[in-house]
Tab-separated table of C-alpha atoms in Angstrom:
chain	number	residue	atom	x	y	z
O	1	MET	CA	74.168	123.347	-181.016
O	2	LEU	CA	73.921	120.121	-178.617
O	3	ALA	CA	74.814	120.743	-175.125
O	4	LEU	CA	74.774	118.822	-171.791
O	5	LEU	CA	73.254	120.043	-168.649
O	6	ARG	CA	73.981	118.258	-165.413
O	7	ASN	CA	70.728	116.889	-163.615
O	8	PRO	CA	71.205	116.736	-159.764
O	9	ILE	CA	67.987	115.004	-159.222
O	10	LEU	CA	68.404	111.501	-161.358
O	11	GLY	CA	72.040	111.373	-161.108
O	12	VAL	CA	72.309	111.416	-164.958
O	13	PRO	CA	72.718	113.985	-167.538
O	14	THR	CA	69.768	115.937	-168.883
O	15	LEU	CA	70.239	116.754	-172.391
O	16	SER	CA	69.416	119.987	-173.908
O	17	ARG	CA	69.618	122.322	-176.996
O	18	THR	CA	71.587	125.274	-176.079
O	19	CYS	CA	72.166	128.144	-178.415
O	20	VAL	CA	76.123	128.894	-178.715
O	21	PRO	CA	76.833	132.012	-180.771
O	22	HIS	CA	80.068	130.557	-182.137
O	23	ARG	CA	81.038	127.298	-184.170
O	24	MET	CA	83.026	124.590	-182.242
O	25	LEU	CA	86.751	125.069	-183.478
O	26	SER	CA	88.569	122.637	-181.143
O	27	THR	CA	88.712	118.869	-181.597
O	28	SER	CA	88.340	118.331	-178.074
O	29	MET	CA	85.480	116.132	-176.810
O	30	PHE	CA	84.186	118.354	-174.242
O	31	THR	CA	84.444	122.387	-174.024
O	32	ASP	CA	83.229	123.883	-170.824
O	33	LEU	CA	81.067	127.027	-171.459
O	34	GLY	CA	80.568	127.840	-167.524
O	35	ASN	CA	77.162	127.730	-165.874
O	36	ASP	CA	76.968	124.144	-165.906
O	37	THR	CA	76.916	123.734	-169.615
O	38	LEU	CA	79.517	121.655	-171.811
O	39	ARG	CA	79.796	121.848	-175.497
O	40	ILE	CA	80.338	118.219	-176.719
O	41	THR	CA	80.864	116.637	-180.165
O	42	GLU	CA	77.917	114.718	-181.925
O	43	GLY	CA	79.451	111.376	-181.505
O	44	ARG	CA	79.889	112.031	-177.762
O	45	MET	CA	76.190	113.189	-177.378
O	46	SER	CA	75.146	109.854	-178.952
O	47	GLU	CA	77.267	107.748	-176.628
O	48	LEU	CA	75.621	110.103	-173.768
O	49	ILE	CA	71.958	109.610	-174.992
O	50	HIS	CA	72.519	105.791	-175.077
O	51	SER	CA	74.020	105.754	-171.649
O	52	GLU	CA	71.161	107.614	-170.205
O	53	LEU	CA	68.710	105.549	-172.085
O	54	HIS	CA	70.253	102.548	-170.197
O	55	ALA	CA	69.961	104.122	-167.058
O	56	MET	CA	66.550	105.379	-167.365
O	57	SER	CA	65.322	102.209	-168.650
O	58	THR	CA	65.813	100.882	-164.895
O	59	LEU	CA	63.327	103.135	-163.593
O	60	GLY	CA	59.751	102.517	-162.509
O	61	GLN	CA	56.893	103.326	-164.889
O	62	ALA	CA	54.066	105.390	-163.393
O	63	GLY	CA	50.636	104.268	-163.919
O	64	ILE	CA	47.757	106.672	-163.757
O	65	THR	CA	44.058	106.201	-162.877
O	66	ILE	CA	40.935	107.819	-164.557
O	67	GLN	CA	39.939	109.102	-161.179
O	68	GLN	CA	43.144	111.065	-160.928
O	69	LEU	CA	42.225	112.702	-164.430
O	70	VAL	CA	38.855	113.464	-163.559
O	71	ASP	CA	40.024	115.027	-160.090
O	72	LEU	CA	42.232	117.376	-162.318
O	73	SER	CA	39.716	118.359	-164.595
O	74	PHE	CA	37.699	119.882	-161.731
O	75	MET	CA	40.569	122.048	-160.518
O	76	PRO	CA	40.093	125.694	-161.121
O	77	SER	CA	43.318	126.564	-162.644
O	78	SER	CA	43.221	125.270	-166.354
O	79	SER	CA	46.605	126.702	-166.853
O	80	GLY	CA	48.155	125.211	-163.846
O	81	VAL	CA	46.652	121.780	-164.522
O	82	LEU	CA	48.155	121.753	-168.049
O	83	LEU	CA	51.595	122.632	-166.752
O	84	MET	CA	51.670	119.987	-164.190
O	85	THR	CA	50.517	117.420	-166.692
O	86	ALA	CA	53.257	118.836	-169.302
O	87	GLN	CA	55.694	118.477	-166.358
O	88	PHE	CA	54.477	114.836	-165.557
O	89	VAL	CA	54.694	113.526	-169.283
O	90	HIS	CA	58.047	115.651	-169.567
O	91	ARG	CA	59.389	113.242	-166.748
O	92	GLU	CA	57.542	110.037	-167.449
O	93	LEU	CA	57.371	109.568	-171.098
O	94	PRO	CA	61.498	109.083	-171.568
O	95	VAL	CA	61.364	106.548	-168.765
O	96	ARG	CA	58.481	104.433	-170.862
O	97	TYR	CA	60.403	105.058	-174.300
O	98	ALA	CA	63.559	104.071	-172.625
O	99	VAL	CA	62.186	100.906	-171.449
O	100	ARG	CA	60.899	99.799	-174.726
O	101	SER	CA	64.217	100.610	-176.418
O	102	MET	CA	66.031	98.331	-174.297
O	103	GLU	CA	63.340	95.613	-174.793
O	104	LEU	CA	63.672	96.030	-178.755
O	105	GLU	CA	67.449	95.889	-178.389
O	106	LEU	CA	67.354	92.536	-176.608
O	107	MET	CA	65.063	90.832	-179.156
O	108	GLU	CA	66.391	87.822	-180.730
O	109	GLU	CA	68.468	88.612	-183.928
O	110	TRP	CA	66.446	86.993	-186.220
O	111	VAL	CA	63.547	89.092	-185.348
O	112	LYS	CA	65.332	92.306	-186.369
O	113	ASN	CA	64.686	93.056	-190.218
O	114	SER	CA	64.774	96.427	-191.539
O	115	HIS	CA	61.076	97.428	-190.624
O	116	PHE	CA	62.074	96.492	-186.878
O	117	LYS	CA	65.012	98.302	-187.017
O	118	GLU	CA	62.882	101.578	-188.038
O	119	ILE	CA	60.827	100.886	-185.103
O	120	GLN	CA	64.013	100.815	-182.756
O	121	ASN	CA	65.007	104.277	-184.304
O	122	ILE	CA	61.898	105.821	-183.766
O	123	TYR	CA	62.131	105.073	-180.031
O	124	SER	CA	65.511	105.986	-179.541
O	125	SER	CA	65.054	109.052	-181.581
O	126	THR	CA	62.010	110.392	-179.753
O	127	PHE	CA	63.599	109.516	-176.483
O	128	ALA	CA	66.625	111.806	-177.419
O	129	SER	CA	64.007	114.337	-178.374
O	130	LEU	CA	62.285	114.340	-175.376
O	131	ARG	CA	65.327	114.786	-173.160
O	132	MET	CA	66.649	117.527	-175.073
O	133	CYS	CA	63.706	119.438	-174.004
O	134	PRO	CA	64.663	121.640	-170.992
O	135	HIS	CA	62.538	122.017	-167.713
O	136	ILE	CA	59.028	123.140	-168.343
O	137	ALA	CA	58.448	125.808	-165.722
O	138	ASN	CA	55.843	128.138	-167.606
O	139	GLU	CA	52.952	128.369	-170.429
O	140	LYS	CA	55.888	129.375	-172.874
O	141	ASP	CA	57.651	126.068	-172.234
O	142	VAL	CA	54.449	124.000	-172.521
O	143	THR	CA	53.867	125.613	-176.004
O	144	ARG	CA	57.350	124.755	-177.020
O	145	PHE	CA	57.000	121.038	-175.374
O	146	GLU	CA	53.316	120.723	-177.456
O	147	LYS	CA	55.385	121.087	-180.490
O	148	VAL	CA	57.850	118.394	-179.684
O	149	ILE	CA	55.223	116.085	-178.461
O	150	ALA	CA	53.129	116.468	-181.547
O	151	ASP	CA	56.144	115.268	-183.358
O	152	VAL	CA	56.441	112.374	-181.238
O	153	GLN	CA	52.771	111.323	-181.895
O	154	LEU	CA	53.415	111.528	-185.638
O	155	GLN	CA	56.665	109.294	-185.434
O	156	HIS	CA	54.903	106.682	-183.254
O	157	ALA	CA	51.825	106.623	-185.533
O	158	ARG	CA	54.280	104.315	-187.786
O	159	VAL	CA	54.931	101.870	-184.803
O	160	ILE	CA	51.767	99.341	-185.834
O	161	PRO	CA	52.226	99.313	-189.297
O	162	LEU	CA	55.898	98.762	-189.270
O	163	MET	CA	55.291	95.972	-186.661
O	164	ALA	CA	52.904	94.530	-188.890
O	165	ALA	CA	55.321	94.753	-192.002
O	166	THR	CA	57.958	93.183	-189.651
O	167	VAL	CA	55.392	90.092	-188.782
O	168	TYR	CA	54.394	89.697	-192.437
O	169	ALA	CA	57.959	89.662	-193.656
O	170	HIS	CA	58.857	86.678	-191.218
O	171	LYS	CA	55.307	85.169	-191.960
O	172	ASN	CA	55.982	85.356	-195.655
O	173	GLU	CA	59.497	83.869	-195.370
O	174	GLY	CA	58.059	80.995	-193.573
O	175	ARG	CA	59.682	81.725	-190.178
O	176	LEU	CA	56.622	81.482	-188.111
O	177	GLU	CA	55.789	78.022	-189.382
O	178	ASP	CA	57.960	77.149	-186.105
O	179	PRO	CA	55.682	77.392	-183.282
O	180	ALA	CA	58.148	78.542	-180.761
O	181	ARG	CA	59.292	81.514	-183.044
O	182	ALA	CA	55.396	82.322	-183.717
O	183	LYS	CA	54.809	82.345	-179.849
O	184	TYR	CA	57.944	84.279	-179.237
O	185	LEU	CA	56.977	87.098	-181.833
O	186	ASN	CA	53.520	87.196	-180.538
O	187	LEU	CA	54.386	87.656	-177.012
O	188	MET	CA	56.793	90.315	-178.128
O	189	VAL	CA	54.270	92.172	-180.342
O	190	ASP	CA	51.754	92.055	-177.534
O	191	LYS	CA	54.180	93.432	-174.818
O	192	LEU	CA	55.161	96.250	-177.208
O	193	PHE	CA	51.648	97.281	-178.233
O	194	ALA	CA	50.403	96.967	-174.692
O	195	ALA	CA	52.850	99.750	-173.532
O	196	ARG	CA	52.194	101.691	-176.253
O	197	VAL	CA	48.688	102.046	-175.371
O	198	SER	CA	49.500	103.526	-172.081
O	199	SER	CA	52.127	105.773	-173.577
O	200	GLU	CA	50.122	107.017	-176.474
O	201	LEU	CA	47.334	107.951	-173.986
O	202	LEU	CA	49.657	110.291	-172.192
O	203	VAL	CA	50.611	111.843	-175.734
O	204	ALA	CA	46.887	112.280	-176.467
O	205	GLN	CA	45.862	113.669	-173.361
O	206	LEU	CA	48.515	116.147	-173.062
O	207	LEU	CA	47.854	117.472	-176.802
O	208	ALA	CA	44.209	117.513	-176.020
O	209	MET	CA	44.707	119.489	-173.137
O	210	CYS	CA	46.931	122.021	-175.277
O	211	LYS	CA	44.185	122.272	-177.566
O	212	ASP	CA	41.396	122.988	-174.755
O	213	VAL	CA	43.680	125.448	-172.901
O	214	LEU	CA	45.935	126.997	-175.515
O	215	HIS	CA	43.869	126.978	-178.361
O	216	PRO	CA	40.100	126.431	-177.292
O	217	GLY	CA	37.287	126.386	-179.493
O	218	PRO	CA	33.435	126.718	-179.800
O	219	SER	CA	32.846	123.027	-178.587
O	220	HIS	CA	35.207	123.694	-175.668
O	221	PRO	CA	34.190	126.483	-173.419
O	222	PRO	CA	36.545	128.673	-171.501
O	223	GLY	CA	38.145	127.006	-168.258
O	224	TRP	CA	37.758	123.220	-169.661
O	225	HIS	CA	40.802	120.926	-169.392
O	226	GLY	CA	39.700	117.495	-169.210
O	227	GLY	CA	41.619	116.766	-172.514
O	228	ALA	CA	40.903	113.502	-174.325
O	229	LEU	CA	38.808	112.263	-171.194
O	230	GLU	CA	35.200	112.621	-171.139
O	231	ILE	CA	33.700	112.615	-167.506
O	232	ALA	CA	30.439	111.299	-169.018
O	233	CYS	CA	31.392	109.204	-172.099
O	234	ASN	CA	28.033	108.276	-173.396
O	235	LEU	CA	28.212	104.588	-174.605
O	236	ASP	CA	25.230	104.810	-177.191
O	237	SER	CA	27.073	108.087	-178.721
O	238	VAL	CA	30.457	106.251	-179.190
O	239	CYS	CA	28.512	102.996	-180.418
O	240	ARG	CA	26.689	105.285	-183.097
O	241	ASP	CA	30.281	106.659	-184.191
O	242	ALA	CA	31.670	103.367	-184.294
O	243	VAL	CA	29.046	102.180	-186.819
O	244	LYS	CA	29.888	104.906	-189.133
O	245	ILE	CA	33.589	104.019	-189.046
O	246	ALA	CA	32.726	100.080	-189.602
O	247	THR	CA	30.117	100.782	-192.116
O	248	ARG	CA	32.499	103.015	-194.339
O	249	HIS	CA	34.996	100.304	-194.178
O	250	CYS	CA	32.544	97.567	-195.067
O	251	GLU	CA	31.173	99.728	-198.036
O	252	ALA	CA	34.667	100.118	-199.323
O	253	GLN	CA	35.314	96.353	-199.286
O	254	PHE	CA	31.651	95.157	-200.159
O	255	GLY	CA	29.832	97.853	-201.917
O	256	ARG	CA	27.267	97.777	-199.148
O	257	ALA	CA	27.060	97.005	-195.255
O	258	PRO	CA	24.407	95.026	-193.153
O	259	PRO	CA	22.531	97.454	-190.880
O	260	VAL	CA	22.974	97.696	-187.363
O	261	LYS	CA	20.484	97.680	-184.411
O	262	ILE	CA	21.464	99.496	-181.146
O	263	LEU	CA	19.354	98.202	-178.293
O	264	GLY	CA	19.694	98.551	-174.608
O	265	ASP	CA	20.215	101.673	-172.155
O	266	ASN	CA	21.083	104.658	-174.329
O	267	SER	CA	21.679	106.960	-171.022
O	268	LEU	CA	24.764	104.656	-169.735
O	269	ALA	CA	28.087	106.532	-169.330
O	270	LEU	CA	31.256	106.559	-167.277
O	271	PRO	CA	34.278	108.468	-167.322
O	272	TYR	CA	36.600	107.169	-170.173
O	273	PHE	CA	38.353	107.840	-173.325
O	274	PRO	CA	35.927	107.762	-176.233
O	275	HIS	CA	38.797	107.278	-178.965
O	276	GLU	CA	39.665	103.961	-177.090
O	277	LEU	CA	36.266	102.871	-177.142
O	278	ARG	CA	35.549	104.005	-180.705
O	279	PHE	CA	38.432	101.745	-181.966
O	280	ILE	CA	37.391	98.707	-179.844
O	281	LEU	CA	33.656	98.855	-181.021
O	282	ALA	CA	34.856	99.698	-184.681
O	283	GLU	CA	36.854	96.745	-184.803
O	284	LEU	CA	34.134	94.316	-183.551
O	285	LEU	CA	31.406	95.923	-185.968
O	286	SER	CA	34.005	95.473	-188.970
O	287	ASN	CA	34.583	91.971	-188.198
O	288	ALA	CA	30.841	91.367	-187.628
O	289	MET	CA	29.859	93.151	-190.918
O	290	SER	CA	32.605	91.512	-192.831
O	291	ALA	CA	31.571	87.919	-191.474
O	292	THR	CA	27.766	88.804	-192.412
O	293	MET	CA	28.519	90.094	-195.988
O	294	SER	CA	30.758	87.121	-196.545
O	295	LYS	CA	28.199	84.632	-195.487
O	296	ASP	CA	25.208	86.004	-196.979
O	297	SER	CA	26.089	87.986	-200.476
O	298	GLY	CA	22.336	87.853	-201.547
O	299	PRO	CA	20.630	89.739	-204.002
O	300	ASP	CA	21.372	93.688	-203.702
O	301	GLY	CA	19.312	95.414	-200.940
O	302	GLN	CA	19.963	95.818	-197.350
O	303	SER	CA	16.931	93.788	-196.224
O	304	SER	CA	18.467	90.529	-197.470
O	305	VAL	CA	21.552	91.028	-195.069
O	306	PRO	CA	20.859	90.362	-191.289
O	307	ALA	CA	21.516	92.900	-189.033
O	308	VAL	CA	24.320	93.176	-186.789
O	309	LYS	CA	22.870	93.690	-183.042
O	310	MET	CA	24.368	95.972	-180.508
O	311	VAL	CA	23.150	95.755	-176.857
O	312	ILE	CA	24.140	98.060	-174.103
O	313	SER	CA	23.611	97.261	-170.479
O	314	GLY	CA	25.349	97.622	-167.098
O	315	GLY	CA	24.696	97.775	-163.215
O	316	ALA	CA	23.816	100.424	-161.232
O	317	GLY	CA	26.427	100.061	-158.338
O	318	GLU	CA	29.797	102.174	-158.302
O	319	ASP	CA	31.765	99.004	-158.677
O	320	SER	CA	29.628	97.442	-161.393
O	321	LEU	CA	30.461	96.797	-165.052
O	322	LEU	CA	29.000	98.433	-168.060
O	323	GLY	CA	28.974	96.441	-171.178
O	324	VAL	CA	28.470	96.394	-174.861
O	325	MET	CA	27.448	93.224	-176.701
O	326	VAL	CA	28.193	93.017	-180.510
O	327	GLN	CA	26.244	89.871	-182.291
O	328	ASP	CA	26.236	88.815	-185.855
O	329	GLU	CA	24.856	86.089	-187.986
O	330	GLY	CA	28.135	85.590	-190.013
O	331	GLY	CA	28.409	81.889	-189.433
O	332	GLY	CA	30.607	81.782	-186.401
O	333	ILE	CA	34.323	80.771	-185.890
O	334	PRO	CA	35.287	77.044	-185.871
O	335	LEU	CA	36.209	75.970	-182.407
O	336	ASP	CA	39.885	74.974	-183.218
O	337	LEU	CA	40.201	78.641	-184.611
O	338	CYS	CA	38.716	80.716	-181.696
O	339	LEU	CA	42.223	80.922	-179.971
O	340	LYS	CA	44.285	81.637	-183.104
O	341	SER	CA	41.777	84.462	-184.128
O	342	LYS	CA	43.487	86.298	-181.087
O	343	GLU	CA	47.018	86.017	-182.644
O	344	TYR	CA	48.600	88.689	-184.441
O	345	ALA	CA	48.556	88.468	-188.204
O	346	TYR	CA	45.945	85.489	-188.169
O	347	THR	CA	43.372	86.386	-190.832
O	348	SER	CA	41.245	84.356	-193.179
O	349	LYS	CA	42.086	86.765	-196.053
O	350	SER	CA	44.408	85.314	-198.901
O	351	LYS	CA	48.056	86.342	-199.100
O	352	GLU	CA	47.254	88.541	-202.053
O	353	GLU	CA	44.567	90.472	-200.008
O	354	GLN	CA	46.786	90.562	-196.791
O	355	ASN	CA	49.538	92.116	-198.827
O	356	LYS	CA	47.355	94.837	-200.392
O	357	ALA	CA	46.128	95.897	-196.851
O	358	LEU	CA	49.722	95.888	-195.692
O	359	VAL	CA	50.506	98.439	-198.242
O	360	ARG	CA	47.428	100.448	-197.780
O	361	MET	CA	48.263	100.890	-193.943
O	362	LEU	CA	51.743	101.926	-194.458
O	363	GLU	CA	50.770	104.489	-197.474
O	364	TYR	CA	48.305	105.684	-194.850
O	365	VAL	CA	50.666	106.423	-192.165
O	366	ASP	CA	53.019	108.036	-194.603
O	367	LYS	CA	54.471	111.212	-192.500
O	368	PRO	CA	53.823	113.946	-195.006
O	369	LYS	CA	50.310	112.816	-195.424
O	370	LEU	CA	49.840	112.854	-191.698
O	371	ARG	CA	51.330	116.346	-191.525
O	372	GLU	CA	48.668	117.658	-194.136
O	373	HIS	CA	45.831	116.140	-191.800
O	374	GLU	CA	47.471	116.744	-188.160
O	375	THR	CA	45.044	115.663	-185.286
O	376	VAL	CA	45.570	114.700	-181.756
O	377	GLU	CA	43.564	111.412	-182.489
O	378	ILE	CA	46.174	109.289	-184.507
O	379	LEU	CA	44.718	106.033	-183.233
O	380	PRO	CA	44.061	102.480	-184.986
O	381	ALA	CA	40.399	103.389	-185.408
O	382	ASN	CA	41.369	105.841	-188.434
O	383	MET	CA	43.595	103.152	-189.851
O	384	PRO	CA	42.739	100.453	-192.537
O	385	PHE	CA	43.216	97.285	-190.385
O	386	THR	CA	40.856	95.226	-192.360
O	387	GLY	CA	42.805	91.946	-193.542
O	388	LEU	CA	45.750	92.214	-191.456
O	389	GLY	CA	44.646	90.209	-188.359
O	390	PHE	CA	45.826	92.927	-186.048
O	391	GLY	CA	42.769	94.470	-184.995
O	392	ILE	CA	41.014	91.955	-182.521
O	393	PRO	CA	44.359	91.555	-180.496
O	394	LEU	CA	44.793	95.556	-180.166
O	395	ALA	CA	41.246	95.658	-179.187
O	396	ILE	CA	41.569	93.397	-176.504
O	397	LEU	CA	44.816	95.358	-175.202
O	398	TYR	CA	42.638	98.491	-175.376
O	399	ALA	CA	39.717	96.801	-173.383
O	400	ASN	CA	42.152	95.822	-170.672
O	401	HIS	CA	43.871	99.175	-170.370
O	402	PHE	CA	41.646	100.258	-167.537
O	403	GLY	CA	40.668	96.980	-166.176
O	404	GLY	CA	38.065	96.089	-168.612
O	405	GLU	CA	37.977	92.812	-170.704
O	406	LEU	CA	37.011	91.630	-174.411
O	407	LYS	CA	35.794	88.190	-174.651
O	408	PHE	CA	34.135	86.299	-177.445
O	409	ARG	CA	31.681	83.283	-177.997
O	410	SER	CA	30.796	81.609	-181.329
O	411	LEU	CA	28.139	79.184	-182.514
O	412	GLU	CA	29.805	77.871	-185.590
O	413	GLY	CA	27.193	77.707	-188.365
O	414	TYR	CA	25.242	80.557	-186.781
O	415	GLY	CA	27.495	83.572	-185.524
O	416	THR	CA	29.956	85.183	-183.204
O	417	THR	CA	29.105	87.357	-180.050
O	418	ALA	CA	31.493	89.780	-178.540
O	419	PHE	CA	31.133	90.928	-175.040
O	420	LEU	CA	33.069	94.353	-173.908
O	421	HIS	CA	32.999	94.925	-170.250
O	422	LEU	CA	34.186	98.194	-168.769
O	423	THR	CA	34.349	98.765	-165.069
O	424	LYS	CA	33.047	101.803	-163.467
O	425	ASN	CA	35.560	102.052	-160.717
O	426	ALA	CA	37.662	104.860	-162.036
O	427	ASN	CA	40.459	104.471	-159.571
O	428	HIS	CA	41.840	101.265	-161.432
O	429	ALA	CA	45.277	101.719	-162.416
O	430	GLU	CA	46.037	101.386	-166.138
O	431	ASN	CA	47.800	98.314	-167.265
O	432	ILE	CA	51.411	98.634	-167.761
O	433	HIS	CA	53.500	95.905	-168.649
O	434	SER	CA	56.199	95.356	-166.107
O	435	THR	CA	59.747	94.465	-167.437
O	436	ARG	CA	62.634	92.646	-166.041
O	437	TRP	CA	64.576	95.905	-166.518
O	438	HIS	CA	63.019	97.168	-163.155
O	439	THR	CA	65.588	96.858	-160.407
O	440	ARG	CA	63.491	98.591	-157.732
O	441	ASN	CA	59.730	98.937	-157.031
O	442	ASP	CA	59.508	102.593	-157.547
O	443	THR	CA	56.360	104.309	-158.689
O	444	TYR	CA	54.806	107.583	-159.064
O	445	HIS	CA	52.322	108.543	-156.705
O	446	ILE	CA	49.870	111.241	-158.221
O	447	ARG	CA	47.610	113.003	-155.333
O	448	CYS	CA	45.142	115.628	-156.193
O	449	HIS	CA	45.267	118.628	-153.676
O	450	ASN	CA	43.494	121.850	-153.802
O	451	SER	CA	47.212	123.424	-154.173
O	452	GLY	CA	47.923	121.245	-157.440
O	453	LEU	CA	49.083	117.856	-158.869
O	454	VAL	CA	51.691	116.400	-156.301
O	455	THR	CA	54.163	113.970	-157.756
O	456	ALA	CA	56.594	111.841	-155.580
O	457	ARG	CA	58.810	109.006	-156.320
O	458	GLY	CA	58.038	106.235	-153.607
O	459	PHE	CA	60.487	103.178	-152.800
């Protein structure tokens, strides 16, 4: 039974599920059950959810820093850290989804095809699911909230392929031949995906922490609660993981893959999220391998194909940059196409290949299939992006997430070099797209004390 609990803090209702031992017999819209609980009709509940979504979309989104998560990982009470993290996500994620829902609602009408409306439904329904969760006060509440967040992650795994389907539907119908419409759609997609990167990190971090604390395995010793963050994320190790992913994709497409040489300092590390780095590097390598194989098909045998080169380097200072260079000899990109390569849905593949790639991606994130292989790392690195033209723009967003950057240099007729730079400054706040829906400059300030995580809304 749906019920409404009055929330004195936000000044807006808090939605929750309250068990009521009898069915609603009255046709009245509200029934007072006492204890600040009202029983209401489904229709009225839908109206209240939408009203709360509007109200919460005006609140500021709270960015986090890697240093805050590092500090948390060294706090002595793993269960206490998990509880505070769950409480933060419980407060913050609905705000982020509310902002996204309102942005989607205000998009121009020509954009809103069936795939787009499915994305709208994902954001509004997961917002409602989160707001129906009661306050988190203990480990039992965290366990219940973990199940909700896991379902939220599964639903949002469909956002990228559905948006790809939205863009390709407009592209195939000729709407993007209008430069103004093409620019508008690219900006809209970029804004949505940039916000998704930060929101999905909160989800992945909480689920990983639940796994560490509530369901520890042999790879995580008791007391570890760093979640998806690695205190010393080794770049060489991530590069080798990315090579395996990209090689698998290239072999599926060409039957074989060029070799990859990893050079430079294999000891460089920084506090970071390896799943984000894996996606960026796997995407860069996939493009480099594909270009290399397309240019030099040659006779069978790896020796006939030039190697893709990776170089790891970085400065020694605390504020210096660490970097990975990915270089291929795949013929390069014509100068007039360099900028277009950063646009969504730009690809050199044929229309038939693009449509096949889109079908593959939509099949991959089919919800029943995901449930069979549930994981806390449902990220683009695991999705078949090849041929859609979404990988590079997304890689740029992931690189920018904590102040890094991804740049490209191309020598037409020879090859392309990509430069990924990451800042060692862990105090750099994550990039969250601001929106015109913010009516005041209010942000969450997170401070780590010996007594625990303190959250406060500053104005």
